[in-house]
Coordinates of C-alpha atoms and ligand atoms in Angstrom, one line a residue:
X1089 CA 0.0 0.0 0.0
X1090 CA 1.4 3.4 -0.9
X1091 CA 0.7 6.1 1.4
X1092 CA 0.9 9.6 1.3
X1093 CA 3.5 10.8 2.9
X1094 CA 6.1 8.6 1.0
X1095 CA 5.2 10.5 -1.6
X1096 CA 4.4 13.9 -0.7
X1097 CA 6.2 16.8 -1.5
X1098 CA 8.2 15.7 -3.7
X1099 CA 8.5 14.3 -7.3
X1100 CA 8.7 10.8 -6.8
X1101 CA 11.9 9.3 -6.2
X1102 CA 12.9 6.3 -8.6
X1103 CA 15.4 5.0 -6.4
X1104 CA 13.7 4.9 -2.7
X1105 CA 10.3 3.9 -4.1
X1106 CA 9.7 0.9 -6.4
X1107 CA 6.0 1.2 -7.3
X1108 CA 7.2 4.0 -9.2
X1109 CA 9.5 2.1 -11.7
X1110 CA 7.0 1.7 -13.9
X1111 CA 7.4 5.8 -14.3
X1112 CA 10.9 5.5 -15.7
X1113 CA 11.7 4.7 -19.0
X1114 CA 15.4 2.6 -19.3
X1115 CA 15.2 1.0 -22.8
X1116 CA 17.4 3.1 -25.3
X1117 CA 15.1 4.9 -28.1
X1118 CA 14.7 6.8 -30.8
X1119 CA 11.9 9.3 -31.3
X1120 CA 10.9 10.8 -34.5
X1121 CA 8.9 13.7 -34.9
X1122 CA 7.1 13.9 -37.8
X1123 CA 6.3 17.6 -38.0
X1124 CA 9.5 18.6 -36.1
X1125 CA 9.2 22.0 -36.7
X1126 CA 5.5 22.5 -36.3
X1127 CA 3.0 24.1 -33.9
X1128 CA 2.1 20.3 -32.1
X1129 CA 6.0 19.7 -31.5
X1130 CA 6.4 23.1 -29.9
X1131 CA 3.4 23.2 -27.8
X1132 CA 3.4 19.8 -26.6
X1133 CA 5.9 17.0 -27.6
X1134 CA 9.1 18.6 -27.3
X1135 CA 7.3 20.3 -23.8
X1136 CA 6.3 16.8 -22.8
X1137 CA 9.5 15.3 -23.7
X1138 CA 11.8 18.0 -21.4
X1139 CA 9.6 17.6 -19.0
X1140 CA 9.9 13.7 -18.9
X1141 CA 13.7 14.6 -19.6
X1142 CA 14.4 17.2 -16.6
X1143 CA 12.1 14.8 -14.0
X1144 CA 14.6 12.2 -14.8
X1145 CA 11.3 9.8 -16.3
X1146 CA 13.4 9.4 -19.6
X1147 CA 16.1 7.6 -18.1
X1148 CA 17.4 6.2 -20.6
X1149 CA 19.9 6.5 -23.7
X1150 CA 17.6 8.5 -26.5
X1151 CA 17.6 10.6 -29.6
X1152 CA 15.3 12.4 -31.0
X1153 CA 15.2 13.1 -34.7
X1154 CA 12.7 16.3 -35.8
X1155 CA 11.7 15.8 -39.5
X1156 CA 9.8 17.9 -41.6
X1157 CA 9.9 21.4 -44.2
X1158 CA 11.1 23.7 -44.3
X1159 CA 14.8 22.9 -43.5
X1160 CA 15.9 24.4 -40.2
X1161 CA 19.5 24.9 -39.2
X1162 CA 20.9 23.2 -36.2
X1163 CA 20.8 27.1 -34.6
X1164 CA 17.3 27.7 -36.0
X1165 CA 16.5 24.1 -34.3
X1166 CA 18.0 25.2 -31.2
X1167 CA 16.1 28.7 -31.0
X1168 CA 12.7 26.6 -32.1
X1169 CA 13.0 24.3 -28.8
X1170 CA 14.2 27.1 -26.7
X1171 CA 11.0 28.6 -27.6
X1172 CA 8.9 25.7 -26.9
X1173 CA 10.4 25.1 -23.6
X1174 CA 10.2 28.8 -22.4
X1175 CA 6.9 29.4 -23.3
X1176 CA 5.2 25.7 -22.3
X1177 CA 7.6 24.8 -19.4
X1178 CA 9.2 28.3 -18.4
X1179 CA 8.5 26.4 -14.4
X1180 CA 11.5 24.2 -15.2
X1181 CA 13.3 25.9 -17.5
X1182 CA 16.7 25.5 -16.9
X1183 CA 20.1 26.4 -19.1
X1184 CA 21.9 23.1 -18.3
X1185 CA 19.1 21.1 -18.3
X1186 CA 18.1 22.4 -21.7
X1187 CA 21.8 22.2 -23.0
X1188 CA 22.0 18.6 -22.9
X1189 CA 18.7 18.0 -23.7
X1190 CA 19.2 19.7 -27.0
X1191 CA 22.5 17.7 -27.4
X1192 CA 19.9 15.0 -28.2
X1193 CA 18.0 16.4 -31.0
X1194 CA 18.3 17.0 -34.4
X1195 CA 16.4 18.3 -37.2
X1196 CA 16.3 16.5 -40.5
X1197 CA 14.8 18.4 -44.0
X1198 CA 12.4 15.9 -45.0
X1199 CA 9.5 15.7 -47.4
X1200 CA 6.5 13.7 -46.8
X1201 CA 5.7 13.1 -50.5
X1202 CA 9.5 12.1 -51.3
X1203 CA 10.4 8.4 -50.9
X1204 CA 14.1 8.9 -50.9
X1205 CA 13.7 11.2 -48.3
X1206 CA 12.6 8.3 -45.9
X1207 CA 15.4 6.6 -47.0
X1208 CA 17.7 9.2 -46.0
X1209 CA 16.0 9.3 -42.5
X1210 CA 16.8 5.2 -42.8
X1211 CA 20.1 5.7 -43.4
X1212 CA 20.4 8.2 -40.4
X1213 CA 17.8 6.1 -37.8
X1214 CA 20.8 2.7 -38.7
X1215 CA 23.9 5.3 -37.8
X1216 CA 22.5 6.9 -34.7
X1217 CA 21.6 3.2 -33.6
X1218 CA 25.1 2.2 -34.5
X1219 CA 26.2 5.1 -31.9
X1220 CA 24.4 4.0 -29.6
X1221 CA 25.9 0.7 -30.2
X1222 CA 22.1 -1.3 -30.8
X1223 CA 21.4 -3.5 -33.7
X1224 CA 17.8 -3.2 -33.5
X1225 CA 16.3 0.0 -32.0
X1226 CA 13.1 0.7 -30.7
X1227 CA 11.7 3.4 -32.5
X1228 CA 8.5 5.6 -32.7
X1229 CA 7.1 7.7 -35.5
X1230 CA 5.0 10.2 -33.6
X1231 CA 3.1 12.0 -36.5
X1232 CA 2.5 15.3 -35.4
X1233 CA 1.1 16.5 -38.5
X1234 CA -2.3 17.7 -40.2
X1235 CA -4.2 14.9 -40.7
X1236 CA -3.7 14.8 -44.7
X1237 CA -0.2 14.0 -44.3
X1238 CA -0.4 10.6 -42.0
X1239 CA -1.3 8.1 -45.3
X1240 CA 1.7 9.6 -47.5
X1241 CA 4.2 9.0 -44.9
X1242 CA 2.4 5.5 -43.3
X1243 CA 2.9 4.5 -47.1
X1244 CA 6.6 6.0 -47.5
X1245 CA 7.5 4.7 -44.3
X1246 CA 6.5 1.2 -45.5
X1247 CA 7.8 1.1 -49.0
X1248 CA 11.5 1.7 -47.1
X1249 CA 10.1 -1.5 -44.5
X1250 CA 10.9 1.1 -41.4
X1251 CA 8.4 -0.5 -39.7
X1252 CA 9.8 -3.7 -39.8
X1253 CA 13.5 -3.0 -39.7
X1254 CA 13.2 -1.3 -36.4
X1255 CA 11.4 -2.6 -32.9
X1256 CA 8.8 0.5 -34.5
X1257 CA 5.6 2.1 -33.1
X1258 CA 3.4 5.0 -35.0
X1259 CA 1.7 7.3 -32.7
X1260 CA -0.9 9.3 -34.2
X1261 CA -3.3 12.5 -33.2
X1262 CA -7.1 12.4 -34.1
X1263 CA -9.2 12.9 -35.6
X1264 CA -8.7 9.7 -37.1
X1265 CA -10.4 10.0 -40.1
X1266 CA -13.0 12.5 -41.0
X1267 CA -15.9 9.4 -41.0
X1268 CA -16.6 6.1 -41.2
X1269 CA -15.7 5.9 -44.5
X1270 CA -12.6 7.7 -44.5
X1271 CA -11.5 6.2 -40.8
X1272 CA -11.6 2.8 -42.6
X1273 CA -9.7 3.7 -45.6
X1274 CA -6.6 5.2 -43.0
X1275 CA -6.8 2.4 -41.0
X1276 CA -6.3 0.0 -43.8
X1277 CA -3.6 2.0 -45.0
X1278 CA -2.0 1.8 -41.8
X1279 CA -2.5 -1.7 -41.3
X1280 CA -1.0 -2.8 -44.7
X1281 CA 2.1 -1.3 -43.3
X1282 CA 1.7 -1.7 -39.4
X1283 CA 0.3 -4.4 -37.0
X1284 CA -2.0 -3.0 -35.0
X1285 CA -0.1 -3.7 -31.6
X1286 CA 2.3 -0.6 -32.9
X1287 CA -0.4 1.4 -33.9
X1288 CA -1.3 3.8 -30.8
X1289 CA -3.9 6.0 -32.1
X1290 CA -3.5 9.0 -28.9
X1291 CA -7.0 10.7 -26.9
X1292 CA -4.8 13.1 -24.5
X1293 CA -8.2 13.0 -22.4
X1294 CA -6.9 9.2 -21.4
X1295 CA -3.8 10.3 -19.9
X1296 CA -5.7 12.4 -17.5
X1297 CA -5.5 11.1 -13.8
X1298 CA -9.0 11.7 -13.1
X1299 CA -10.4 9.9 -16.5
X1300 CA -8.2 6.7 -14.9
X1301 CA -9.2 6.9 -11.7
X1302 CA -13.1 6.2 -13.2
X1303 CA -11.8 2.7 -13.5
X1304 CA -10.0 2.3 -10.5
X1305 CA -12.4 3.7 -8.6
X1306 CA -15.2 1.6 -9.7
X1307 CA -13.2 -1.5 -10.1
X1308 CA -11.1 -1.0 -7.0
X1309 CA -13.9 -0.4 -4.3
X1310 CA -16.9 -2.8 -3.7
X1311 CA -19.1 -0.6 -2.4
X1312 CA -20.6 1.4 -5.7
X1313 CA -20.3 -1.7 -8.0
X1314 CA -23.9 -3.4 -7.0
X1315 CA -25.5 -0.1 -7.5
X1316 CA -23.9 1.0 -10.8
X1317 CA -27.0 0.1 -12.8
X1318 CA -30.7 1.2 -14.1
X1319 CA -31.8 0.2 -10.5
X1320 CA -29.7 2.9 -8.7
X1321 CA -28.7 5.4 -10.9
X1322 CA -31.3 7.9 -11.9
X1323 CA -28.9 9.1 -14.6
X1324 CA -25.5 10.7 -16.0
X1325 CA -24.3 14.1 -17.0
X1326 CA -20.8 14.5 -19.0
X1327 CA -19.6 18.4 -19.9
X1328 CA -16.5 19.2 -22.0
X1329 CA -17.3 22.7 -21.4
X1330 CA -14.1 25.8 -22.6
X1331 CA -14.5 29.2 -22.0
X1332 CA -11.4 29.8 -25.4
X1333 CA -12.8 30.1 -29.1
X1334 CA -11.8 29.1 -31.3
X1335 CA -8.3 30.8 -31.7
X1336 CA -6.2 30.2 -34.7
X1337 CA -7.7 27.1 -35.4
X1338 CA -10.1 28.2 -37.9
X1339 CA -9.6 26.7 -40.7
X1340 CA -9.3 23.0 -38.1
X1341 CA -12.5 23.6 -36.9
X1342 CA -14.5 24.7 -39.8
X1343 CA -13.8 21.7 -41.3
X1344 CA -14.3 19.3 -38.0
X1345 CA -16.6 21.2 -35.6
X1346 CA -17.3 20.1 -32.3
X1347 CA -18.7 16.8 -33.3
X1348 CA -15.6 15.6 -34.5
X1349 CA -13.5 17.7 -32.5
X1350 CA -14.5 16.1 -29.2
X1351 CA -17.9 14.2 -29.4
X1352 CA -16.2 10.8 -31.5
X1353 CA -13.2 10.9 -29.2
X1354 CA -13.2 12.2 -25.7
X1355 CA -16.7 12.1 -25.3
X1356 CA -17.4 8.5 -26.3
X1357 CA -14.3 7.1 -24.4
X1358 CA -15.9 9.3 -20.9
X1359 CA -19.1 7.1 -21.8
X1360 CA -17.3 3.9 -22.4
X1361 CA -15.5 4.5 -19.2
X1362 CA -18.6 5.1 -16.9
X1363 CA -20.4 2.5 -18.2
X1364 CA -18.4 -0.4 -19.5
X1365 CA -18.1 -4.1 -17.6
X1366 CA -15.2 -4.6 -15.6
X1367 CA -12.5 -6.7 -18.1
X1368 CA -12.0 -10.2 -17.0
X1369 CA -8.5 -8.9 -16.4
X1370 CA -6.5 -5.3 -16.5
X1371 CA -5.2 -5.5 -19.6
X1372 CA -5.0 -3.3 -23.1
X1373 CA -7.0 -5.6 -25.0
X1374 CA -9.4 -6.8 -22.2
X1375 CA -10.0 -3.6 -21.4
X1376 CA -10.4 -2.1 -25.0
X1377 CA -12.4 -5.2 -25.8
X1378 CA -15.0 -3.7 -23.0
X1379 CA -14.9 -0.3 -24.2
X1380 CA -15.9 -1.5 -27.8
X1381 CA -18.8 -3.7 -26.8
X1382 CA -20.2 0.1 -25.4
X1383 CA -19.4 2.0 -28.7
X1384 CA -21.5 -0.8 -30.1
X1385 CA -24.3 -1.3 -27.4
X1386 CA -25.1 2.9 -27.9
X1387 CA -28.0 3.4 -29.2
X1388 CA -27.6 4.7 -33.6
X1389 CA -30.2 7.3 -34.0
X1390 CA -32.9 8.1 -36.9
X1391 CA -33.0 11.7 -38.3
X1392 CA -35.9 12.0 -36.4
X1393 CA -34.1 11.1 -32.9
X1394 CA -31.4 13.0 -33.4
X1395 CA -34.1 16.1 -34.2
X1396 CA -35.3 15.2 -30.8
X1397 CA -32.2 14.3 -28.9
X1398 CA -29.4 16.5 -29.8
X1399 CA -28.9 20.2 -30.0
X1400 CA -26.7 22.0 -31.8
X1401 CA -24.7 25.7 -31.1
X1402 CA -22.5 28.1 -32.7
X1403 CA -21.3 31.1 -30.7
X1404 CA -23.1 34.6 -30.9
X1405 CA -20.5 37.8 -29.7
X1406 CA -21.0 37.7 -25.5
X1407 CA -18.6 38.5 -22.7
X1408 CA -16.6 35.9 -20.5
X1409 CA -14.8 36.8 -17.5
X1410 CA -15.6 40.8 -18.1
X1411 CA -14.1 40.7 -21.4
X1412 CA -16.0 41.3 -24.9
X1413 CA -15.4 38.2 -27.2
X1414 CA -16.3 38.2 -31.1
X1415 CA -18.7 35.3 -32.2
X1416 CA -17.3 32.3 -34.2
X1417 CA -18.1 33.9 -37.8
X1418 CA -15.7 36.7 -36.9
X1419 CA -13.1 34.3 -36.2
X1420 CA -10.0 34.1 -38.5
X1421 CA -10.2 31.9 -41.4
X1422 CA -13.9 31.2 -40.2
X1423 CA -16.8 31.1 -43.0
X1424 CA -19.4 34.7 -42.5
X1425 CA -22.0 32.4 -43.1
X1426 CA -20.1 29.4 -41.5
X1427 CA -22.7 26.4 -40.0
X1428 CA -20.2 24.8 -38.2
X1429 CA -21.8 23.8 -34.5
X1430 CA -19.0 24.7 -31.6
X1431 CA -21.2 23.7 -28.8
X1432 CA -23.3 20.0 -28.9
X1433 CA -25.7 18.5 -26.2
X1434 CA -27.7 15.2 -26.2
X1435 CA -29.5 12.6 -24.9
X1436 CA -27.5 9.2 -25.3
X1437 CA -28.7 5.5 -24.6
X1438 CA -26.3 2.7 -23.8
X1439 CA -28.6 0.1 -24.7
X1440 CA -27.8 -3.6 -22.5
X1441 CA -29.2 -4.9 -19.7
X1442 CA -26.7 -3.0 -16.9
X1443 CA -27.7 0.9 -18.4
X1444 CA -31.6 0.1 -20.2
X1445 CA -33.8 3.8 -19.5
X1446 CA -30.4 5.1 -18.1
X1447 CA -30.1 8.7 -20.4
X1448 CA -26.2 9.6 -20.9
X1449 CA -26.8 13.8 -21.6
X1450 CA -23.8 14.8 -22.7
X1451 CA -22.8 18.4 -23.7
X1452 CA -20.2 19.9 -24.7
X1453 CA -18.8 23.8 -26.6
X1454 CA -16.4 26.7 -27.0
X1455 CA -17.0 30.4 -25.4
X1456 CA -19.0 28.8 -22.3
X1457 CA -18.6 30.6 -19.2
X1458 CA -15.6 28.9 -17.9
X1459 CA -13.4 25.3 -18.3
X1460 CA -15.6 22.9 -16.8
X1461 CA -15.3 18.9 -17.4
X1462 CA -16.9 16.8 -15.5
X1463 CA -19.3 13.7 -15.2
X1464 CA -21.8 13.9 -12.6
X1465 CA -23.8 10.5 -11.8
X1466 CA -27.3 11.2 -10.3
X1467 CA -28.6 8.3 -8.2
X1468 CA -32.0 7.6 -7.7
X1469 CA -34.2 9.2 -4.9
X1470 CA -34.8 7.2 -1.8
X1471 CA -38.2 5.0 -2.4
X1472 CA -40.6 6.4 0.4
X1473 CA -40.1 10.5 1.7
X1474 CA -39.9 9.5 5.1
X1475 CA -39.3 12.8 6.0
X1476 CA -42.8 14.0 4.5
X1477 CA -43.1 17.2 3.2
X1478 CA -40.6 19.5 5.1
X1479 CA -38.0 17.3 3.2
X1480 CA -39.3 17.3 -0.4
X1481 CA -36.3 19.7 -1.5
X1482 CA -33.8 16.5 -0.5
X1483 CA -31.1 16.2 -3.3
X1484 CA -30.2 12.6 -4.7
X1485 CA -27.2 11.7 -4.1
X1486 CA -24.5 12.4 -6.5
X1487 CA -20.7 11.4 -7.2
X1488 CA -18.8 13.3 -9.0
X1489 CA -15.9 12.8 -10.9
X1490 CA -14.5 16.7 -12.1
X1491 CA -11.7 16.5 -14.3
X1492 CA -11.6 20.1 -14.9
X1493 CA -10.5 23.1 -12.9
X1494 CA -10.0 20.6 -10.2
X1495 CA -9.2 16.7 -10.9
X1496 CA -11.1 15.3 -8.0
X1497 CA -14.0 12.6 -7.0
X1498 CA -16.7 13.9 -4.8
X1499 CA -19.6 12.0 -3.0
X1500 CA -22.9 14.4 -2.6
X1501 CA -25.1 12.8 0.7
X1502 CA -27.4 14.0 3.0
X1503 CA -27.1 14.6 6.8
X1504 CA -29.6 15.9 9.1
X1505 CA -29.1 19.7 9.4
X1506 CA -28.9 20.2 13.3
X1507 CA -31.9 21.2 15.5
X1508 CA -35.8 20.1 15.9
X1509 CA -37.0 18.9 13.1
X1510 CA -35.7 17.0 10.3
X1511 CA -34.3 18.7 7.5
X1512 CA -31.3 18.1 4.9
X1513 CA -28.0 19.2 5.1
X1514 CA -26.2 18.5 2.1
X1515 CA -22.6 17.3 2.1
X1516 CA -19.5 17.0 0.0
X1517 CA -17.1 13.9 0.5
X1518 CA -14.6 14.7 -1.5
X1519 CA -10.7 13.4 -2.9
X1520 CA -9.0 16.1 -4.4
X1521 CA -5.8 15.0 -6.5
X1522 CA -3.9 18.3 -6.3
X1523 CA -4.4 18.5 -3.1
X1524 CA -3.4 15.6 -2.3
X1525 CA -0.2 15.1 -4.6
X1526 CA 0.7 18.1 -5.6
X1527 CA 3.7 17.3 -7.7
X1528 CA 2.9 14.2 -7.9
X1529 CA 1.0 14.1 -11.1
X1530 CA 1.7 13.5 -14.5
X1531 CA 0.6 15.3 -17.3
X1532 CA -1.3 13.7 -19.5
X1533 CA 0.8 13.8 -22.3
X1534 CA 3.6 12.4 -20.5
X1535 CA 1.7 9.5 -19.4
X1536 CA 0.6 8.5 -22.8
X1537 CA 3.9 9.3 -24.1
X1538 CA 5.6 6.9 -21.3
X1539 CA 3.0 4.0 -21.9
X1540 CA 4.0 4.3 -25.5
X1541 CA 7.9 4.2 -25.1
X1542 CA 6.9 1.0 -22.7
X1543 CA 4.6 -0.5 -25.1
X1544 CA 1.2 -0.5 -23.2
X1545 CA -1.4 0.3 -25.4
X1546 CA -4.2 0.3 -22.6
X1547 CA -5.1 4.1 -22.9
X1548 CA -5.2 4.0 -26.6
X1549 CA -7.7 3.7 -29.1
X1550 CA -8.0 0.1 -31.0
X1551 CA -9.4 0.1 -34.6
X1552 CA -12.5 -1.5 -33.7
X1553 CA -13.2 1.3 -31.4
X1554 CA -12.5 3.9 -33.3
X1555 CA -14.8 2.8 -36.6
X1556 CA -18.0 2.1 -33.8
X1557 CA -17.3 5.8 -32.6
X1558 CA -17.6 7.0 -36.0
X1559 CA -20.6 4.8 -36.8
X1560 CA -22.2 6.4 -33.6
X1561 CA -21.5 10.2 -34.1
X1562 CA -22.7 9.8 -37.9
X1563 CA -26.3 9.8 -37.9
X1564 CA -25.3 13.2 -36.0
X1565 CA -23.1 14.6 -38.8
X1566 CA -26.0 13.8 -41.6
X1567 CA -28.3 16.3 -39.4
X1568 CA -25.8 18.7 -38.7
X1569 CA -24.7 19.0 -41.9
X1570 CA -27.9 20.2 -43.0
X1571 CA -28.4 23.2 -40.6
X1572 CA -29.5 26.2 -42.8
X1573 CA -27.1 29.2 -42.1
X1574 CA -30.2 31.0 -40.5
X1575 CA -30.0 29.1 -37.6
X1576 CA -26.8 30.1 -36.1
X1577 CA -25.4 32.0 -34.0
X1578 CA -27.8 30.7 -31.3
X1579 CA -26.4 31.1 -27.8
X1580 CA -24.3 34.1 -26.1
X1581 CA -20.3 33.7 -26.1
X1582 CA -20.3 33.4 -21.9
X1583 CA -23.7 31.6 -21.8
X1584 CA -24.1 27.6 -21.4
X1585 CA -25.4 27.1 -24.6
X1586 CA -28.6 27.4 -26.3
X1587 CA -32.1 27.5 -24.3
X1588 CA -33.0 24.0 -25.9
X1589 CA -29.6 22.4 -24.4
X1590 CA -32.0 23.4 -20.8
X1591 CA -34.8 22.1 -22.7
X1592 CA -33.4 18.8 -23.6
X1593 CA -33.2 17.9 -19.5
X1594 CA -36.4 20.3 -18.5
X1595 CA -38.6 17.8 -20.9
X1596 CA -37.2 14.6 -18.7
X1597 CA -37.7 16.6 -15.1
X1598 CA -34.2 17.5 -14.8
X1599 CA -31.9 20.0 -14.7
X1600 CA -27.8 20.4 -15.4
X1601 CA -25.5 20.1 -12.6
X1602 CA -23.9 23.3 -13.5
X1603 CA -25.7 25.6 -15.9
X1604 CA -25.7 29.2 -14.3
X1605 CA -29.9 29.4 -14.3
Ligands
BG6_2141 C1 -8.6 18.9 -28.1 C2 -9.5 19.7 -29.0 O1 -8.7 17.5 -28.4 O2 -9.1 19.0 -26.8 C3 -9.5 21.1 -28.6 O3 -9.0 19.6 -30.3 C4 -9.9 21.3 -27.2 O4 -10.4 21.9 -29.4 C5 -9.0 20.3 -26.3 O5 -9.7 22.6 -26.8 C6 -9.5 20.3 -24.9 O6 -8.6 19.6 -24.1 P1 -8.5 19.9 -22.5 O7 -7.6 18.8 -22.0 O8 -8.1 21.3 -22.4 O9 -9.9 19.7 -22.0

């Protein structure tokens, strides 16, 4: 049993505690960026990497080798990762550190389209190995590119047998496909080149402690597992709520919207991780094997369902936080008569025997009044109000798992507020993470990226899981994509959406957990 102390204070210690070995990575490697020089490397790999670097987690003999146009000079390199690190990790920045860290990088002109060019990178992955004095390397491709780029280099990659040559693994950043169709096409593209045990297709919202500690909790404690069903719970609330626009992602999010943005991904792994069956064993396919019999149990809707069950937003002007903020159309590279939804909320049904007449709402937008992700599991009301009518306002009991300001787990229950009489007093049992470990914790980048240097492909997406996400959000899509131009905006930039996302719980007798009204 660890306990808290051990580890408080401090970041954890390698050598004086062993349950943290698995937190270190020893096995020499090679990491290539693909996209080296672009805006993904600098805000979060080459962050995530330092980071892993400077705590001491990447404890191994490594190089990393940036690829990607235009050229950059070693000193253009340097000043590139200088930047990153200052700007995304300016808590640790520090010169020495840094300088050695940058000792093990280089950046490599490379063009996705040119099959030689992979060759060259070959040529360069055999002599670093050779310096490193390994015959057979482990390597990973992370692609950190746009999207349009990942079957060009899967396929030049394969035509120069890197994936085979090397102990290899391809990471890659949704969205993984654009739909069904198209997330089929890329995964046979990548599967006529990779297995799929190298293939670890990343959802940063897995790395986060609190999304893992869904499982553990529920898995790990005896107590809420008998009433984790239709019989006790009333029902469940997920928000993936951001108070930032859109920024300089136009151009991304016109073409992907929130649906695709975070409904197929984060949103649907949240559900699968609420409501799936505990694996026969707590393992990466046992565990994805669960998840995937969810993505297929949720209910597909008709046009007609979706009419009924899901609304859709796009941000008006408004204020947030005191400060005037410009609606979507106004953003850059955003369409003046753009019908591109930023803000989604709807009524899901999980349909086997543990969740039957269990509703899933789920909602989810940009320019909301402030970063809010949760899930919020409402439990049924006791059977008889034995505390007649002076207790009629009693709340159900609630847990809560917030992953966003705070990562924490709370219990809501009800005590007896002190006196004559018997009325409620509400309570909040809570576990706060920060609190409790407050250097402790691993950023969820980090954590994926350490699983993938390891080889554990538990908090990744599988194929199967990916195509039954797509074949879930679709029927969505069809109706979205038909939206006159009329209809947006429709809800306030600092408001929690439109009226009908308080509509689509009024109708049902509920209410959100947090919705400002
Ligand atoms: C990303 C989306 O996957 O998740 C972004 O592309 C979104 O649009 C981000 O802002 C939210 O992540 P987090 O961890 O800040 O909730």
């Amino acid at each position: 049993m660890i306990n808290k102390k051990e580890i408080e204070g401090k970041i954890i210690d390698k050598e004086k505690y062993s349950f943290a070995s698995d937190n270190f990575i020893k096995e020499p490697l090679i990491f290539v960026i693909f996209g080296g020089g672009g805006d993904l490397a600098k805000r979060k790999l080459l962050p995530a990497l330092y980071r892993l670097y400077f705590n001491d987690r990447l404890d191994c003999e490594f190089k990393i080798i940036s690829a990607g146009l235009p050229e950059l000079s070693p000193e253009q390199y340097n000043h590139f990762i200088e930047e990153s690190i200052e700007n995304y990790n300016s808590d640790i920045y520090e010169e020495n550190i840094l300088k050695t860290f940058k000792e093990n990088i280089e950046f490599i002109g490379l063009d996705f389209e040119v099959e030689s060019d992979f060759n060259s990178l070959k040529q360069k992955i055999i002599k670093t190995a050779d310096l490193m004095n390994i015959s057979k390397p482990n390597v990973i491709y992370y692609l950190a590119v746009p999207p349009q780029f990942s079957e060009t280099i899967i396929n030049n990659l394969g035509k120069n047998k890197m994936q085979k040559i090397f102990n290899a693994r391809i990471v890659m950043e949704k969205p993984f496909g654009y739909d069904l169709k198209s997330a089929v096409r890329l995964n046979n593209e990548i599967q006529d080149v990779f297995n799929e045990e190298q293939i670890y297709r990343i959802d940063h919202y897995l790395g986060k402690e609190t999304v893992q500690n869904i499982l553990f909790f529920r898995f790990g404690n005896s107590i809420f597992e008998p009433l984790w069903n239709r019989s006790h719970i009333d029902h469940i609330q997920i928000t993936v709520a951001e108070s930032i626009g859109v920024g300089n992602r136009g151009e991304f999010y016109e073409e992907n919207g929130v649906i695709r943005d975070i409904v197929q991904n984060h949103i649907m792994q949240l559900i699968a991780l609420v409501t799936m069956e505990p694996p026969v064993i707590f393992e990466a396919e046992e565990i994805r094997d669960e998840k995937v019999k969810v993505f297929k149990s949720l209910e597909k809707m008709s046009e007609e369902e979706v009419s009924k069950n899901i609304v859709f937003g796009q941000y008006g002007s408004g204020e947030i936080s005191g400060d005037k903020v410009e609606s979507y159309r106004k953003e850059d590279n955003v369409d003046t008569y753009s019908t591109t939804p930023t803000f989604m909320a709807g009524k899901f049904n999980v349909n086997n025997w543990r969740w039957s007449g269990v509703p899933i709402y789920v909602r989810t937008g940009k320019r909301l009044p402030n970063k809010l992700t949760e899930i919020y599991i409402e439990f049924k009301q006791p059977p008889l109000k034995l505390f007649e009518n002076k207790c009629d306002e009693i709340n159900p009991n609630g847990l809560l798992f917030s992953l966003q300001p705070v990562e924490k787990t709370s219990l809501e229950l009800n005590m007896k507020l002190p006196g004559v009489g018997n009325l409620p007093y509400s309570v909040e049992m809570a576990f706060n993470y920060n609190e409790e470990f407050d250097t402790g914790l691993l950023p969820s980048y980090e954590r994926l990226l350490i699983d993938c240097m390891k080889g554990d492909l538990t908090l990744f997406a599988r194929r199967d899981g990916v195509e039954a996400m797509w074949e879930n959000v679709e029927p969505i899509l069809e109706v979205a994509e038909e939206i006159p131009h009329k209809y947006f905006p429709n809800y306030k930039a600092g408001s929690w959406g439109p009226t009908e996302s308080h509509k689509l719980l009024k109708k049902d007798g509920r209410k959100w957990r947090v919705d400002g009204e």
